[in-house]
C-alpha cells in the first residue's frame, strides 16, 4: 500500500469525467487500498480516484468516528437511484479544496447501486452524512466540486486563493 499525492483545485484533471471500471481485479483492489491509505492519512472521510489522478469511477469512504473500529467502504461504478425530493444541508469540505468549508444542499436520502471490493453488486440506502458524502464523491466522478454548488462569488474567491497559493509554492520551490 502507498500514500499517493492528492490533486488540488484548480488542477484541470479534477474536471475530467471518470470512466467506468471494466473489471474488479487485483490491480483495481491495489488502487482502492492506496486510496484508503491516502484518505486515512489526509485525513478525510471519502476519496474519489480522480483525486489521486486516476480517472476511474471508484470511491472509498469511512465514516467511523474517532475511537471507533475502521469501517472502510468501496464503491465501484456507483449509480444513484431514487434521490429523495427532500433536501438537507451539511457543511462540506474537500481534500482537493483545502481549508475551505461551506454548507451545501443535496437530496437528504438516496439509494446507490455499485460493485464492492470483490466485484459483487450491492445496493445501499443512504441518509445523513453517508448520503451527503456519496453525492459529494459522485460529483467528483463527473468533474464537479462542492464549491460548484455555491455562488459564483464564493467559488471564484476560493479558486483565486488556491491559484495564488499554488503560485507562491512554485516560486518558493524554485529558489
Ligand atoms: O473528508 C471529507 N469530508 C467531507 C465532509 C463533508 C462532506 C464531504 C466530505 S468528503 C471529504 C473528502 C473528499 O474530498 N472527498 O472527495
Ligand atoms: Ni472531495
PDB file of C-alpha atoms in Angstrom, residues 102-174:
ATOM      1  CA  UNK A 102     -19.277  25.610   3.427  1.00  0.00           C
ATOM      2  CA  UNK A 103     -22.850  24.399   3.510  1.00  0.00           C
ATOM      3  CA  UNK A 104     -24.266  22.506   0.529  1.00  0.00           C
ATOM      4  CA  UNK A 105     -27.880  21.456  -0.010  1.00  0.00           C
ATOM      5  CA  UNK A 106     -28.455  17.999  -1.521  1.00  0.00           C
ATOM      6  CA  UNK A 107     -31.124  15.272  -1.524  1.00  0.00           C
ATOM      7  CA  UNK A 108     -31.371  14.002   2.066  1.00  0.00           C
ATOM      8  CA  UNK A 109     -31.529  10.340   1.038  1.00  0.00           C
ATOM      9  CA  UNK A 110     -30.527   8.242  -1.931  1.00  0.00           C
ATOM     10  CA  UNK A 111     -30.077   4.651  -2.984  1.00  0.00           C
ATOM     11  CA  UNK A 112     -26.736   3.649  -4.500  1.00  0.00           C
ATOM     12  CA  UNK A 113     -26.058   0.655  -6.726  1.00  0.00           C
ATOM     13  CA  UNK A 114     -22.384  -0.275  -7.051  1.00  0.00           C
ATOM     14  CA  UNK A 115     -19.815  -3.063  -7.117  1.00  0.00           C
ATOM     15  CA  UNK A 116     -17.962  -3.760  -3.872  1.00  0.00           C
ATOM     16  CA  UNK A 117     -14.294  -4.666  -3.187  1.00  0.00           C
ATOM     17  CA  UNK A 118     -14.947  -8.179  -4.525  1.00  0.00           C
ATOM     18  CA  UNK A 119     -16.859  -7.025  -7.591  1.00  0.00           C
ATOM     19  CA  UNK A 120     -20.253  -8.096  -6.202  1.00  0.00           C
ATOM     20  CA  UNK A 121     -23.264  -5.881  -6.909  1.00  0.00           C
ATOM     21  CA  UNK A 122     -24.650  -4.087  -3.861  1.00  0.00           C
ATOM     22  CA  UNK A 123     -27.494  -1.708  -3.144  1.00  0.00           C
ATOM     23  CA  UNK A 124     -27.256   0.697  -0.235  1.00  0.00           C
ATOM     24  CA  UNK A 125     -29.865   3.074   1.162  1.00  0.00           C
ATOM     25  CA  UNK A 126     -28.082   6.143   2.424  1.00  0.00           C
ATOM     26  CA  UNK A 127     -29.145   9.082   4.545  1.00  0.00           C
ATOM     27  CA  UNK A 128     -27.467  11.722   6.688  1.00  0.00           C
ATOM     28  CA  UNK A 129     -23.716  12.139   6.321  1.00  0.00           C
ATOM     29  CA  UNK A 130     -23.446   8.934   4.257  1.00  0.00           C
ATOM     30  CA  UNK A 131     -25.860  10.287   1.628  1.00  0.00           C
ATOM     31  CA  UNK A 132     -24.035  13.638   1.576  1.00  0.00           C
ATOM     32  CA  UNK A 133     -20.630  12.026   1.248  1.00  0.00           C
ATOM     33  CA  UNK A 134     -21.705   9.632  -1.525  1.00  0.00           C
ATOM     34  CA  UNK A 135     -23.157  12.523  -3.521  1.00  0.00           C
ATOM     35  CA  UNK A 136     -20.004  14.612  -2.952  1.00  0.00           C
ATOM     36  CA  UNK A 137     -17.883  11.716  -4.267  1.00  0.00           C
ATOM     37  CA  UNK A 138     -20.258  11.016  -7.183  1.00  0.00           C
ATOM     38  CA  UNK A 139     -19.800  14.668  -8.184  1.00  0.00           C
ATOM     39  CA  UNK A 140     -16.022  14.084  -8.409  1.00  0.00           C
ATOM     40  CA  UNK A 141     -16.680  11.289 -10.930  1.00  0.00           C
ATOM     41  CA  UNK A 142     -18.413  13.901 -13.116  1.00  0.00           C
ATOM     42  CA  UNK A 143     -15.699  16.539 -12.658  1.00  0.00           C
ATOM     43  CA  UNK A 144     -17.802  18.541 -10.213  1.00  0.00           C
ATOM     44  CA  UNK A 145     -16.518  20.039  -6.929  1.00  0.00           C
ATOM     45  CA  UNK A 146     -18.644  21.021  -3.931  1.00  0.00           C
ATOM     46  CA  UNK A 147     -17.763  24.682  -4.499  1.00  0.00           C
ATOM     47  CA  UNK A 148     -19.657  24.436  -7.823  1.00  0.00           C
ATOM     48  CA  UNK A 149     -22.838  24.295  -5.700  1.00  0.00           C
ATOM     49  CA  UNK A 150     -22.034  27.686  -4.121  1.00  0.00           C
ATOM     50  CA  UNK A 151     -22.497  31.182  -5.534  1.00  0.00           C
ATOM     51  CA  UNK A 152     -20.102  32.223  -8.292  1.00  0.00           C
ATOM     52  CA  UNK A 153     -18.707  34.885  -5.973  1.00  0.00           C
ATOM     53  CA  UNK A 154     -17.750  32.338  -3.308  1.00  0.00           C
ATOM     54  CA  UNK A 155     -16.407  29.831  -5.829  1.00  0.00           C
ATOM     55  CA  UNK A 156     -14.248  32.401  -7.618  1.00  0.00           C
ATOM     56  CA  UNK A 157     -12.914  33.670  -4.297  1.00  0.00           C
ATOM     57  CA  UNK A 158     -11.863  30.175  -3.217  1.00  0.00           C
ATOM     58  CA  UNK A 159     -10.292  29.327  -6.586  1.00  0.00           C
ATOM     59  CA  UNK A 160      -8.417  32.622  -6.691  1.00  0.00           C
ATOM     60  CA  UNK A 161      -6.912  31.952  -3.268  1.00  0.00           C
ATOM     61  CA  UNK A 162      -5.901  28.398  -4.239  1.00  0.00           C
ATOM     62  CA  UNK A 163      -4.341  29.634  -7.501  1.00  0.00           C
ATOM     63  CA  UNK A 164      -2.345  32.244  -5.586  1.00  0.00           C
ATOM     64  CA  UNK A 165      -1.139  29.675  -3.052  1.00  0.00           C
ATOM     65  CA  UNK A 166      -0.020  27.339  -5.839  1.00  0.00           C
ATOM     66  CA  UNK A 167       1.930  30.150  -7.481  1.00  0.00           C
ATOM     67  CA  UNK A 168       3.617  31.027  -4.192  1.00  0.00           C
ATOM     68  CA  UNK A 169       4.550  27.399  -3.584  1.00  0.00           C
ATOM     69  CA  UNK A 170       6.049  27.135  -7.084  1.00  0.00           C
ATOM     70  CA  UNK A 171       8.083  30.305  -6.538  1.00  0.00           C
ATOM     71  CA  UNK A 172       9.338  29.092  -3.161  1.00  0.00           C
ATOM     72  CA  UNK A 173      10.355  25.739  -4.678  1.00  0.00           C
ATOM     73  CA  UNK A 174      12.300  27.479  -7.459  1.00  0.00           C
TER      74      UNK A 174
END
